[in-house]
Structure formats: structure tokens, C-alpha cells
Amino acid sequence: MARVHRTAARDAGGELRAVATRSASGGRQAAEQLGAGRAESDAAALLAADDIDVVHICTPNATHADLALRALEAGKHVICEKPLATSVADAKR
């Protein structure tokens, strides 16, 4: 899904600046394959980056709600792959 999100962002005039994955090697590989400028070591590093305005969440479903909430708290705009959450309570949060 990351490729689909990347293409949509670029079509809208956006730039893929960074990716974050579970491992450093996976991040480097994803950044290369997707054409991102860099790979971050984890989501926290990406959320703390000053040059990131929008976060696309393309992770396993169980991580969507937590990552979306963390991104919003960091002042980022969020685009989340479906489902937003795996429970109604998490979605309402």
C-alpha cells in the first residue's frame, strides 16, 4: 500500500521525504524502492522531524490507531490506511 500512497501524494504535488519501518535495513530498502529522501530509524524519529507535514500510515491494522494518535499529537496531518482502528473505542479516541 505504501506505493499507492506514494503515487497519490506525488500526483497531488507532494514529496516523499522519509519512511520508517521496523528495522534500519528495512527502512533503507523501503526508502530506496519508494524514492524517499531518507529512512528514519522508527516512527518516533519521523514524527519528531520538522520537515514532515503529513504522515501516511501503511502499517499492520493493529498499529493504526496508536500511530495516528501519536502523529496528531506531534502536529502532523494523517492519512491512514483502512481500518483506522480495530475497535470503536480506539477509533473514537
JSON list of C-alpha atoms in Angstrom, two decimals:
[
{"chain": "A", "resi": 1, "resn": "MET", "atom": "CA", "xyz": [0.00, 0.00, 0.00]},
{"chain": "A", "resi": 2, "resn": "ALA", "atom": "CA", "xyz": [2.93, 2.35, 0.52]},
{"chain": "A", "resi": 3, "resn": "ARG", "atom": "CA", "xyz": [3.45, 2.51, -3.25]},
{"chain": "A", "resi": 4, "resn": "VAL", "atom": "CA", "xyz": [-0.19, 3.50, -3.77]},
{"chain": "A", "resi": 5, "resn": "HIS", "atom": "CA", "xyz": [0.06, 6.21, -1.10]},
{"chain": "A", "resi": 6, "resn": "ARG", "atom": "CA", "xyz": [3.37, 7.46, -2.53]},
{"chain": "A", "resi": 7, "resn": "THR", "atom": "CA", "xyz": [1.89, 7.76, -6.01]},
{"chain": "A", "resi": 8, "resn": "ALA", "atom": "CA", "xyz": [-1.22, 9.57, -4.77]},
{"chain": "A", "resi": 9, "resn": "ALA", "atom": "CA", "xyz": [0.89, 12.02, -2.75]},
{"chain": "A", "resi": 10, "resn": "ARG", "atom": "CA", "xyz": [3.15, 12.75, -5.71]},
{"chain": "A", "resi": 11, "resn": "ASP", "atom": "CA", "xyz": [0.16, 13.17, -8.03]},
{"chain": "A", "resi": 12, "resn": "ALA", "atom": "CA", "xyz": [-1.14, 15.79, -5.59]},
{"chain": "A", "resi": 13, "resn": "GLY", "atom": "CA", "xyz": [2.20, 17.63, -5.67]},
{"chain": "A", "resi": 14, "resn": "GLY", "atom": "CA", "xyz": [3.67, 16.13, -2.51]},
{"chain": "A", "resi": 15, "resn": "GLU", "atom": "CA", "xyz": [7.16, 14.84, -1.89]},
{"chain": "A", "resi": 16, "resn": "LEU", "atom": "CA", "xyz": [8.06, 11.60, -0.13]},
{"chain": "A", "resi": 17, "resn": "ARG", "atom": "CA", "xyz": [10.74, 12.76, 2.29]},
{"chain": "A", "resi": 18, "resn": "ALA", "atom": "CA", "xyz": [11.15, 9.83, 4.67]},
{"chain": "A", "resi": 19, "resn": "VAL", "atom": "CA", "xyz": [9.95, 6.38, 5.60]},
{"chain": "A", "resi": 20, "resn": "ALA", "atom": "CA", "xyz": [10.09, 4.48, 8.87]},
{"chain": "A", "resi": 21, "resn": "THR", "atom": "CA", "xyz": [9.92, 0.71, 9.25]},
{"chain": "A", "resi": 22, "resn": "ARG", "atom": "CA", "xyz": [10.56, -1.86, 11.96]},
{"chain": "A", "resi": 23, "resn": "SER", "atom": "CA", "xyz": [14.25, -2.17, 11.12]},
{"chain": "A", "resi": 24, "resn": "ALA", "atom": "CA", "xyz": [17.02, 0.08, 9.84]},
{"chain": "A", "resi": 25, "resn": "SER", "atom": "CA", "xyz": [17.75, -2.22, 6.91]},
{"chain": "A", "resi": 26, "resn": "GLY", "atom": "CA", "xyz": [14.05, -2.44, 6.02]},
{"chain": "A", "resi": 27, "resn": "GLY", "atom": "CA", "xyz": [13.80, 1.34, 6.18]},
{"chain": "A", "resi": 28, "resn": "ARG", "atom": "CA", "xyz": [16.74, 1.83, 3.83]},
{"chain": "A", "resi": 29, "resn": "GLN", "atom": "CA", "xyz": [15.30, -0.70, 1.40]},
{"chain": "A", "resi": 30, "resn": "ALA", "atom": "CA", "xyz": [11.84, 0.90, 1.51]},
{"chain": "A", "resi": 31, "resn": "ALA", "atom": "CA", "xyz": [13.30, 4.40, 1.05]},
{"chain": "A", "resi": 32, "resn": "GLU", "atom": "CA", "xyz": [15.22, 3.21, -1.99]},
{"chain": "A", "resi": 33, "resn": "GLN", "atom": "CA", "xyz": [12.25, 1.38, -3.53]},
{"chain": "A", "resi": 34, "resn": "LEU", "atom": "CA", "xyz": [9.82, 4.23, -2.90]},
{"chain": "A", "resi": 35, "resn": "GLY", "atom": "CA", "xyz": [12.18, 7.06, -3.79]},
{"chain": "A", "resi": 36, "resn": "ALA", "atom": "CA", "xyz": [12.20, 8.65, -0.34]},
{"chain": "A", "resi": 37, "resn": "GLY", "atom": "CA", "xyz": [14.97, 11.01, 0.63]},
{"chain": "A", "resi": 38, "resn": "ARG", "atom": "CA", "xyz": [15.82, 9.11, 3.79]},
{"chain": "A", "resi": 39, "resn": "ALA", "atom": "CA", "xyz": [14.87, 6.31, 6.16]},
{"chain": "A", "resi": 40, "resn": "GLU", "atom": "CA", "xyz": [14.16, 7.05, 9.80]},
{"chain": "A", "resi": 41, "resn": "SER", "atom": "CA", "xyz": [15.03, 4.54, 12.50]},
{"chain": "A", "resi": 42, "resn": "ASP", "atom": "CA", "xyz": [11.47, 4.39, 13.83]},
{"chain": "A", "resi": 43, "resn": "ALA", "atom": "CA", "xyz": [8.13, 6.17, 13.80]},
{"chain": "A", "resi": 44, "resn": "ALA", "atom": "CA", "xyz": [9.12, 8.43, 16.70]},
{"chain": "A", "resi": 45, "resn": "ALA", "atom": "CA", "xyz": [12.00, 9.88, 14.67]},
{"chain": "A", "resi": 46, "resn": "LEU", "atom": "CA", "xyz": [9.69, 10.51, 11.74]},
{"chain": "A", "resi": 47, "resn": "LEU", "atom": "CA", "xyz": [7.08, 12.17, 13.97]},
{"chain": "A", "resi": 48, "resn": "ALA", "atom": "CA", "xyz": [9.74, 14.44, 15.51]},
{"chain": "A", "resi": 49, "resn": "ALA", "atom": "CA", "xyz": [11.09, 15.56, 12.12]},
{"chain": "A", "resi": 50, "resn": "ASP", "atom": "CA", "xyz": [10.47, 19.23, 11.35]},
{"chain": "A", "resi": 51, "resn": "ASP", "atom": "CA", "xyz": [10.30, 18.66, 7.61]},
{"chain": "A", "resi": 52, "resn": "ILE", "atom": "CA", "xyz": [7.41, 16.16, 7.79]},
{"chain": "A", "resi": 53, "resn": "ASP", "atom": "CA", "xyz": [3.93, 17.69, 7.44]},
{"chain": "A", "resi": 54, "resn": "VAL", "atom": "CA", "xyz": [1.82, 14.65, 6.56]},
{"chain": "A", "resi": 55, "resn": "VAL", "atom": "CA", "xyz": [2.15, 11.08, 7.77]},
{"chain": "A", "resi": 56, "resn": "HIS", "atom": "CA", "xyz": [0.76, 8.20, 5.75]},
{"chain": "A", "resi": 57, "resn": "ILE", "atom": "CA", "xyz": [0.13, 5.19, 7.96]},
{"chain": "A", "resi": 58, "resn": "CYS", "atom": "CA", "xyz": [0.58, 1.99, 5.94]},
{"chain": "A", "resi": 59, "resn": "THR", "atom": "CA", "xyz": [1.31, -0.44, 8.74]},
{"chain": "A", "resi": 60, "resn": "PRO", "atom": "CA", "xyz": [-0.43, -3.53, 10.14]},
{"chain": "A", "resi": 61, "resn": "ASN", "atom": "CA", "xyz": [-4.02, -2.79, 11.22]},
{"chain": "A", "resi": 62, "resn": "ALA", "atom": "CA", "xyz": [-3.36, -3.19, 14.94]},
{"chain": "A", "resi": 63, "resn": "THR", "atom": "CA", "xyz": [-0.89, -0.27, 14.87]},
{"chain": "A", "resi": 64, "resn": "HIS", "atom": "CA", "xyz": [-3.06, 2.26, 13.01]},
{"chain": "A", "resi": 65, "resn": "ALA", "atom": "CA", "xyz": [-4.86, 3.91, 15.94]},
{"chain": "A", "resi": 66, "resn": "ASP", "atom": "CA", "xyz": [-1.75, 4.36, 18.09]},
{"chain": "A", "resi": 67, "resn": "LEU", "atom": "CA", "xyz": [0.35, 5.72, 15.25]},
{"chain": "A", "resi": 68, "resn": "ALA", "atom": "CA", "xyz": [-2.41, 8.06, 14.09]},
{"chain": "A", "resi": 69, "resn": "LEU", "atom": "CA", "xyz": [-2.88, 9.45, 17.59]},
{"chain": "A", "resi": 70, "resn": "ARG", "atom": "CA", "xyz": [0.88, 9.92, 18.05]},
{"chain": "A", "resi": 71, "resn": "ALA", "atom": "CA", "xyz": [1.14, 11.68, 14.69]},
{"chain": "A", "resi": 72, "resn": "LEU", "atom": "CA", "xyz": [-1.76, 14.01, 15.51]},
{"chain": "A", "resi": 73, "resn": "GLU", "atom": "CA", "xyz": [-0.22, 14.80, 18.89]},
{"chain": "A", "resi": 74, "resn": "ALA", "atom": "CA", "xyz": [3.02, 15.66, 17.06]},
{"chain": "A", "resi": 75, "resn": "GLY", "atom": "CA", "xyz": [1.09, 18.18, 14.95]},
{"chain": "A", "resi": 76, "resn": "LYS", "atom": "CA", "xyz": [1.14, 16.14, 11.75]},
{"chain": "A", "resi": 77, "resn": "HIS", "atom": "CA", "xyz": [-1.67, 15.65, 9.27]},
{"chain": "A", "resi": 78, "resn": "VAL", "atom": "CA", "xyz": [-2.62, 11.99, 9.00]},
{"chain": "A", "resi": 79, "resn": "ILE", "atom": "CA", "xyz": [-3.67, 9.77, 6.12]},
{"chain": "A", "resi": 80, "resn": "CYS", "atom": "CA", "xyz": [-4.37, 6.29, 7.40]},
{"chain": "A", "resi": 81, "resn": "GLU", "atom": "CA", "xyz": [-4.81, 3.07, 5.50]},
{"chain": "A", "resi": 82, "resn": "LYS", "atom": "CA", "xyz": [-8.08, 1.38, 6.48]},
{"chain": "A", "resi": 83, "resn": "PRO", "atom": "CA", "xyz": [-9.19, 0.49, 9.04]},
{"chain": "A", "resi": 84, "resn": "LEU", "atom": "CA", "xyz": [-8.41, 3.50, 11.23]},
{"chain": "A", "resi": 85, "resn": "ALA", "atom": "CA", "xyz": [-8.64, 1.27, 14.29]},
{"chain": "A", "resi": 86, "resn": "THR", "atom": "CA", "xyz": [-9.55, -2.26, 15.28]},
{"chain": "A", "resi": 87, "resn": "SER", "atom": "CA", "xyz": [-12.15, -1.19, 17.85]},
{"chain": "A", "resi": 88, "resn": "VAL", "atom": "CA", "xyz": [-14.80, 1.50, 18.09]},
{"chain": "A", "resi": 89, "resn": "ALA", "atom": "CA", "xyz": [-13.21, 2.85, 21.28]},
{"chain": "A", "resi": 90, "resn": "ASP", "atom": "CA", "xyz": [-9.82, 3.26, 19.58]},
{"chain": "A", "resi": 91, "resn": "ALA", "atom": "CA", "xyz": [-11.43, 4.93, 16.56]},
{"chain": "A", "resi": 92, "resn": "LYS", "atom": "CA", "xyz": [-13.27, 7.41, 18.79]},
{"chain": "A", "resi": 93, "resn": "ARG", "atom": "CA", "xyz": [-10.02, 8.30, 20.58]}
]
